[in-house]
Amino acid sequence: MNHAHALKPEAPSAIPDQLPTLLKAAGDPLRLDILRVMARDSFGVQELCQLLESKQSGMSHHLKVLTNAGLLTPRREGNSIFYRRAYFPPDNPLAALQQQLFATLDAEPLPARLAEGLRELRQERAQASRHFFAENAHKFRAQQDLIASYPVYSEQVEQLLANTPVRSRRVALEVGPGEGEFLGALASRFERVIALDNATSMLERARALTETQKLENIEFILGDTRRLAEEGVRADCIVVNMVLHHTPSPADIFHDLSEALAPGGALLITDLCRHEQSWAREACGDLWQGFEPDDLSRWATDAGLTEGQSVYFALRNGFQVQLRQFFHTTTSSTQGATHG
């Protein structure tokens, strides 16, 4: 009699194959610090080495481990590779674990040394941006025309502004008004308009245009978005046209602007969609090569804003522009994306 028994095939494991890789990646203190500092920003390898006092070879290894685990994703910005947090789709069996990991890391404030390092790094980025515009203010229009000049998107932004419901029309704010071309549209709709820019030369150009147009309800503030809290600004509408890709930390901008919005206020963002034209960094002073729409949605949600309309349209030179609408409260009706 044959006592051999046929072995039943093992049931497929319910544990995702990627789970050990993810747990191993999250099991190193330095890698957890990398994930912590990326809560609201993305960084290049050299920036992370400076921030976390690590050698480049070691940092590159840790970034590779985190990327292979699906916790980070790289993308090219000019000649540099920048890393940011990756997010699993909702149907991924590890999505809840990943979200809980990020939430746990974000629950506690950063250690003082990391917080100070982040401040210094963002100051360096901001200084580079200010220096570019100070040196190139006289060429602003020509540089703007290389990608998306104001006339290209002005009609769509004015239409979005006209269709944006706000509870009050007392105060409007434009961040980075450029030469001031959109200030007139705001001045005709709001009692008081504030123009904020961190470059003196650009602010003076905007002021000169408004004086020519005899706009008397506009005031000018020199500084970045952190200045808004110092000035006690509460705006019913905030407009940011083609500025976000010049800022050191776009996610921080969303938080600053959310705090500066009055209840029922609206934030309108016009910016480039993600592109691969690295020459724009040097020619136009861009810090970021546009943004994925999901980036703006996530930053807005993290800042407590509710998404409204989205408009996308392509330019003849191959770039794509996104116009986005966000609200300070959750009571505003959310409308689907439209495409032009």
Short mmCIF file of C-alpha atoms in Angstrom, two decimals:
data_model
loop_
_atom_site.label_atom_id
_atom_site.label_comp_id
_atom_site.label_asym_id
_atom_site.label_seq_id
_atom_site.Cartn_x
_atom_site.Cartn_y
_atom_site.Cartn_z
CA MET A 1 0.00 0.00 0.00
CA ASN A 2 1.33 3.36 -0.95
CA HIS A 3 1.32 5.61 2.10
CA ALA A 4 2.34 8.67 0.15
CA HIS A 5 -0.22 11.40 0.33
CA ALA A 6 -0.76 14.00 -2.31
CA LEU A 7 0.04 17.40 -0.86
CA LYS A 8 -2.62 20.05 -1.22
CA PRO A 9 -1.40 23.20 -2.92
CA GLU A 10 -0.90 26.02 -0.47
CA ALA A 11 -3.50 28.72 -0.49
CA PRO A 12 -2.20 31.96 -1.96
CA SER A 13 -0.93 34.30 0.75
CA ALA A 14 -3.09 37.29 1.59
CA ILE A 15 0.03 39.23 2.54
CA PRO A 16 1.17 41.51 -0.31
CA ASP A 17 4.62 40.71 -1.65
CA GLN A 18 5.68 44.32 -1.09
CA LEU A 19 4.91 44.30 2.65
CA PRO A 20 8.35 43.03 3.82
CA THR A 21 10.06 45.59 1.59
CA LEU A 22 7.91 48.41 2.97
CA LEU A 23 8.43 47.37 6.59
CA LYS A 24 12.18 47.04 6.09
CA ALA A 25 12.34 50.48 4.47
CA ALA A 26 10.45 52.00 7.41
CA GLY A 27 12.64 50.26 9.95
CA ASP A 28 15.55 52.72 9.82
CA PRO A 29 15.57 55.97 11.86
CA LEU A 30 17.29 57.99 9.12
CA ARG A 31 14.84 56.79 6.50
CA LEU A 32 11.98 57.81 8.78
CA ASP A 33 13.52 61.28 9.08
CA ILE A 34 13.69 61.46 5.28
CA LEU A 35 9.98 60.69 5.11
CA ARG A 36 9.23 63.22 7.87
CA VAL A 37 10.89 66.17 6.15
CA MET A 38 9.03 65.32 2.94
CA ALA A 39 5.63 65.87 4.54
CA ARG A 40 5.11 69.10 2.56
CA ASP A 41 8.01 69.34 0.14
CA SER A 42 10.35 67.52 -2.23
CA PHE A 43 14.14 67.58 -2.12
CA GLY A 44 17.21 66.81 -4.16
CA VAL A 45 19.92 64.45 -2.96
CA GLN A 46 22.34 67.24 -2.07
CA GLU A 47 19.64 69.11 -0.14
CA LEU A 48 18.86 65.98 1.88
CA CYS A 49 22.57 65.39 2.56
CA GLN A 50 22.81 68.94 3.92
CA LEU A 51 19.60 68.64 5.89
CA LEU A 52 20.28 65.26 7.48
CA GLU A 53 24.09 65.53 7.66
CA SER A 54 24.63 62.42 5.55
CA LYS A 55 27.15 61.46 2.89
CA GLN A 56 25.82 61.33 -0.65
CA SER A 57 26.55 57.61 -1.10
CA GLY A 58 24.60 56.72 2.04
CA MET A 59 21.74 59.07 1.18
CA SER A 60 21.45 57.65 -2.33
CA HIS A 61 21.18 54.15 -0.85
CA HIS A 62 18.41 55.16 1.56
CA LEU A 63 16.48 56.93 -1.19
CA LYS A 64 16.72 53.82 -3.38
CA VAL A 65 15.36 51.64 -0.56
CA LEU A 66 12.45 54.01 0.08
CA THR A 67 11.69 54.28 -3.63
CA ASN A 68 11.72 50.50 -4.13
CA ALA A 69 9.31 50.20 -1.21
CA GLY A 70 6.87 52.60 -2.84
CA LEU A 71 7.31 55.27 -0.15
CA LEU A 72 9.09 57.81 -2.36
CA THR A 73 8.95 58.70 -6.03
CA PRO A 74 11.67 60.54 -7.98
CA ARG A 75 11.23 63.12 -10.69
CA ARG A 76 13.68 65.19 -12.69
CA GLU A 77 13.88 68.95 -12.20
CA GLY A 78 16.43 70.24 -14.68
CA ASN A 79 19.70 68.46 -14.04
CA SER A 80 18.66 67.27 -10.58
CA ILE A 81 16.50 64.44 -9.30
CA PHE A 82 14.00 65.46 -6.62
CA TYR A 83 12.26 62.99 -4.34
CA ARG A 84 8.85 63.29 -2.72
CA ARG A 85 6.45 61.01 -0.92
CA ALA A 86 4.65 58.46 -3.07
CA TYR A 87 1.01 57.56 -2.52
CA PHE A 88 -0.48 54.15 -3.26
CA PRO A 89 -3.83 54.13 -5.09
CA PRO A 90 -6.83 53.43 -2.82
CA ASP A 91 -7.23 49.86 -4.08
CA ASN A 92 -3.66 48.92 -3.13
CA PRO A 93 -3.79 46.56 -0.12
CA LEU A 94 -0.97 48.55 1.53
CA ALA A 95 -2.58 51.97 1.02
CA ALA A 96 -4.05 52.14 4.55
CA LEU A 97 -0.73 51.08 6.11
CA GLN A 98 1.18 53.67 4.09
CA GLN A 99 -1.26 56.42 5.03
CA GLN A 100 -1.07 55.47 8.70
CA LEU A 101 2.73 55.49 8.55
CA PHE A 102 2.74 59.02 7.12
CA ALA A 103 0.09 60.16 9.61
CA THR A 104 2.13 58.79 12.52
CA LEU A 105 5.28 60.52 11.30
CA ASP A 106 3.39 63.80 10.86
CA ALA A 107 1.70 63.69 14.26
CA GLU A 108 4.72 65.04 16.12
CA PRO A 109 6.64 68.26 15.37
CA LEU A 110 10.00 67.91 13.68
CA PRO A 111 13.05 67.92 15.96
CA ALA A 112 14.47 71.42 16.34
CA ARG A 113 17.56 70.65 14.24
CA LEU A 114 15.47 69.45 11.30
CA ALA A 115 13.00 72.31 11.56
CA GLU A 116 15.85 74.83 11.55
CA GLY A 117 17.53 73.05 8.65
CA LEU A 118 14.31 73.23 6.64
CA ARG A 119 13.99 76.95 7.33
CA GLU A 120 17.55 77.57 6.16
CA LEU A 121 17.06 75.47 3.03
CA ARG A 122 13.87 77.27 2.07
CA GLN A 123 15.54 80.61 2.69
CA GLU A 124 18.27 79.58 0.24
CA ARG A 125 15.65 78.69 -2.36
CA ALA A 126 13.77 81.93 -1.77
CA GLN A 127 16.96 83.95 -2.02
CA ALA A 128 17.78 82.32 -5.35
CA SER A 129 14.31 83.22 -6.64
CA ARG A 130 14.53 86.84 -5.40
CA HIS A 131 17.99 87.20 -6.92
CA PHE A 132 16.75 85.98 -10.29
CA PHE A 133 13.88 88.46 -10.46
CA ALA A 134 15.99 91.31 -9.13
CA GLU A 135 18.51 90.69 -11.89
CA ASN A 136 15.95 90.07 -14.62
CA ALA A 137 12.99 92.34 -13.86
CA HIS A 138 13.65 94.31 -17.06
CA LYS A 139 13.32 91.07 -19.06
CA PHE A 140 10.23 89.83 -17.24
CA ARG A 141 7.82 90.05 -20.16
CA ALA A 142 10.22 88.37 -22.60
CA GLN A 143 10.84 85.53 -20.14
CA GLN A 144 7.14 85.14 -19.49
CA ASP A 145 6.46 85.00 -23.21
CA LEU A 146 8.76 81.99 -23.53
CA ILE A 147 6.17 79.80 -21.81
CA ALA A 148 2.83 81.44 -21.02
CA SER A 149 2.43 85.20 -21.22
CA TYR A 150 -0.43 86.92 -19.40
CA PRO A 151 -2.65 87.39 -22.51
CA VAL A 152 -2.59 83.63 -23.08
CA TYR A 153 -4.45 82.81 -19.87
CA SER A 154 -5.97 86.15 -18.80
CA GLU A 155 -9.41 85.56 -20.35
CA GLN A 156 -9.78 82.16 -18.68
CA VAL A 157 -8.67 83.50 -15.29
CA GLU A 158 -11.05 86.45 -15.50
CA GLN A 159 -13.88 84.10 -16.42
CA LEU A 160 -13.05 81.82 -13.48
CA LEU A 161 -12.92 84.86 -11.20
CA ALA A 162 -16.32 86.04 -12.43
CA ASN A 163 -17.80 82.58 -11.81
CA THR A 164 -16.30 82.17 -8.34
CA PRO A 165 -18.81 82.62 -5.50
CA VAL A 166 -17.44 84.52 -2.48
CA ARG A 167 -19.30 85.69 0.60
CA SER A 168 -17.87 89.19 0.49
CA ARG A 169 -16.09 91.46 -1.97
CA ARG A 170 -14.22 93.58 0.54
CA VAL A 171 -10.63 92.37 0.08
CA ALA A 172 -8.78 90.62 -2.74
CA LEU A 173 -5.13 89.62 -2.74
CA GLU A 174 -2.82 88.81 -5.63
CA VAL A 175 0.42 87.00 -4.82
CA GLY A 176 3.22 87.81 -7.24
CA PRO A 177 1.35 90.29 -9.47
CA GLY A 178 4.17 90.51 -12.01
CA GLU A 179 3.73 93.74 -13.94
CA GLY A 180 0.29 94.26 -12.38
CA GLU A 181 -1.84 93.31 -15.38
CA PHE A 182 -4.46 91.38 -13.38
CA LEU A 183 -4.79 93.94 -10.59
CA GLY A 184 -7.26 95.96 -12.66
CA ALA A 185 -9.62 92.97 -12.91
CA LEU A 186 -9.52 92.61 -9.12
CA ALA A 187 -9.84 96.37 -8.50
CA SER A 188 -13.10 96.49 -10.44
CA ARG A 189 -14.64 93.69 -8.37
CA PHE A 190 -13.36 94.30 -4.83
CA GLU A 191 -13.32 97.30 -2.52
CA ARG A 192 -9.66 96.81 -1.58
CA VAL A 193 -6.88 94.97 -3.41
CA ILE A 194 -3.52 93.92 -1.95
CA ALA A 195 -0.53 93.11 -4.16
CA LEU A 196 2.15 90.97 -2.46
CA ASP A 197 5.60 90.34 -3.91
CA ASN A 198 8.99 89.51 -2.41
CA ALA A 199 10.91 91.32 -5.17
CA THR A 200 11.07 95.11 -4.86
CA SER A 201 11.74 95.58 -8.57
CA MET A 202 8.65 93.61 -9.58
CA LEU A 203 6.46 95.37 -7.03
CA GLU A 204 7.55 98.75 -8.42
CA ARG A 205 6.65 97.68 -11.95
CA ALA A 206 3.18 96.67 -10.77
CA ARG A 207 2.79 99.95 -8.89
CA ALA A 208 3.76 101.95 -11.99
CA LEU A 209 1.11 100.24 -14.10
CA THR A 210 -1.65 100.80 -11.53
CA GLU A 211 -0.72 104.48 -11.31
CA THR A 212 -0.97 104.74 -15.09
CA GLN A 213 -4.41 103.12 -14.94
CA LYS A 214 -5.39 105.38 -12.02
CA LEU A 215 -6.37 102.47 -9.78
CA GLU A 216 -6.77 103.95 -6.31
CA ASN A 217 -7.90 100.94 -4.24
CA ILE A 218 -4.65 98.97 -4.43
CA GLU A 219 -1.97 98.70 -1.76
CA PHE A 220 1.41 96.99 -2.00
CA ILE A 221 3.18 94.72 0.49
CA LEU A 222 6.81 93.65 0.13
CA GLY A 223 7.41 90.13 1.40
CA ASP A 224 6.44 86.49 0.97
CA THR A 225 3.24 84.77 2.06
CA ARG A 226 4.39 84.54 5.68
CA ARG A 227 4.06 88.31 5.81
CA LEU A 228 0.29 88.00 5.48
CA ALA A 229 -0.11 86.75 9.04
CA GLU A 230 2.02 89.65 10.33
CA GLU A 231 -0.19 92.11 8.45
CA GLY A 232 -3.39 90.43 9.62
CA VAL A 233 -4.64 89.98 6.06
CA ARG A 234 -8.02 88.27 5.65
CA ALA A 235 -8.91 88.17 1.97
CA ASP A 236 -12.18 87.12 0.38
CA CYS A 237 -10.36 86.09 -2.77
CA ILE A 238 -6.69 85.24 -3.37
CA VAL A 239 -5.24 84.92 -6.87
CA VAL A 240 -1.88 83.30 -7.69
CA ASN A 241 -1.06 83.46 -11.40
CA MET A 242 2.03 81.60 -12.67
CA VAL A 243 3.86 82.06 -9.37
CA LEU A 244 3.74 78.70 -7.61
CA HIS A 245 6.51 77.16 -9.73
CA HIS A 246 8.85 79.93 -8.52
CA THR A 247 8.24 79.32 -4.79
CA PRO A 248 10.57 77.38 -2.48
CA SER A 249 7.79 75.27 -0.94
CA PRO A 250 4.43 75.26 -2.74
CA ALA A 251 2.80 73.25 0.06
CA ASP A 252 3.73 75.94 2.58
CA ILE A 253 2.18 78.55 0.28
CA PHE A 254 -1.14 76.72 0.45
CA HIS A 255 -1.03 76.74 4.26
CA ASP A 256 -0.13 80.43 4.40
CA LEU A 257 -2.89 81.36 1.97
CA SER A 258 -5.46 79.18 3.70
CA GLU A 259 -4.80 81.09 6.92
CA ALA A 260 -5.11 84.39 5.03
CA LEU A 261 -8.51 83.49 3.54
CA ALA A 262 -11.65 84.80 5.19
CA PRO A 263 -14.46 82.29 5.86
CA GLY A 264 -16.14 81.54 2.55
CA GLY A 265 -13.11 82.89 0.69
CA ALA A 266 -11.76 81.48 -2.56
CA LEU A 267 -8.23 80.72 -3.75
CA LEU A 268 -7.59 80.74 -7.52
CA ILE A 269 -4.37 79.15 -8.76
CA THR A 270 -3.08 79.33 -12.32
CA ASP A 271 0.06 77.38 -13.07
CA LEU A 272 1.76 74.98 -15.42
CA CYS A 273 1.06 71.28 -15.51
CA ARG A 274 4.08 69.06 -15.12
CA HIS A 275 6.46 69.33 -18.09
CA GLU A 276 9.97 68.17 -19.04
CA GLN A 277 11.36 71.45 -20.42
CA SER A 278 14.36 71.80 -18.12
CA TRP A 279 15.59 74.96 -19.87
CA ALA A 280 12.79 76.88 -18.14
CA ARG A 281 14.66 76.66 -14.83
CA GLU A 282 17.54 78.78 -16.08
CA ALA A 283 15.72 80.93 -18.63
CA CYS A 284 12.72 81.82 -16.47
CA GLY A 285 13.87 81.28 -12.90
CA ASP A 286 11.56 78.30 -12.38
CA LEU A 287 12.21 76.18 -9.30
CA TRP A 288 9.71 73.51 -10.38
CA GLN A 289 8.82 72.16 -13.80
CA GLY A 290 5.09 72.56 -13.28
CA PHE A 291 2.90 70.35 -11.10
CA GLU A 292 0.72 67.30 -11.37
CA PRO A 293 -2.92 68.25 -10.69
CA ASP A 294 -2.95 65.78 -7.80
CA ASP A 295 -0.11 67.74 -6.17
CA LEU A 296 -2.23 70.88 -5.91
CA SER A 297 -5.27 68.90 -4.77
CA ARG A 298 -3.31 67.21 -1.98
CA TRP A 299 -1.66 70.43 -0.78
CA ALA A 300 -5.02 72.16 -0.72
CA THR A 301 -6.64 69.34 1.24
CA ASP A 302 -3.78 69.32 3.74
CA ALA A 303 -4.30 73.08 4.18
CA GLY A 304 -8.00 72.59 4.94
CA LEU A 305 -9.33 73.80 1.59
CA THR A 306 -12.14 72.33 -0.51
CA GLU A 307 -11.66 71.88 -4.25
CA GLY A 308 -13.94 73.61 -6.74
CA GLN A 309 -13.64 73.95 -10.51
CA SER A 310 -10.64 72.86 -12.54
CA VAL A 311 -9.89 74.07 -16.06
CA TYR A 312 -7.06 72.72 -18.23
CA PHE A 313 -5.96 74.01 -21.60
CA ALA A 314 -3.00 73.35 -23.87
CA LEU A 315 -0.76 76.01 -25.42
CA ARG A 316 0.62 75.93 -28.94
CA ASN A 317 4.17 75.64 -27.59
CA GLY A 318 3.34 72.29 -25.93
CA PHE A 319 2.83 73.49 -22.37
CA GLN A 320 -0.43 72.89 -20.52
CA VAL A 321 -1.98 75.31 -18.02
CA GLN A 322 -4.21 74.41 -15.09
CA LEU A 323 -6.65 76.85 -13.47
CA ARG A 324 -7.77 75.64 -10.05
CA GLN A 325 -10.37 76.88 -7.61
CA PHE A 326 -10.34 76.14 -3.86
CA PHE A 327 -12.53 77.31 -0.99
CA HIS A 328 -11.93 78.04 2.67
CA THR A 329 -15.07 76.18 3.75
CA THR A 330 -16.57 72.82 2.85
CA THR A 331 -19.95 74.34 2.06
CA SER A 332 -19.11 75.50 -1.45
CA SER A 333 -20.34 73.25 -4.21
CA THR A 334 -17.65 71.19 -5.88
CA GLN A 335 -17.78 71.05 -9.64
CA GLY A 336 -16.08 68.66 -12.00
CA ALA A 337 -13.06 69.36 -14.15
CA THR A 338 -13.50 71.00 -17.50
CA HIS A 339 -11.02 70.99 -20.32
CA GLY A 340 -10.31 73.64 -22.89
#
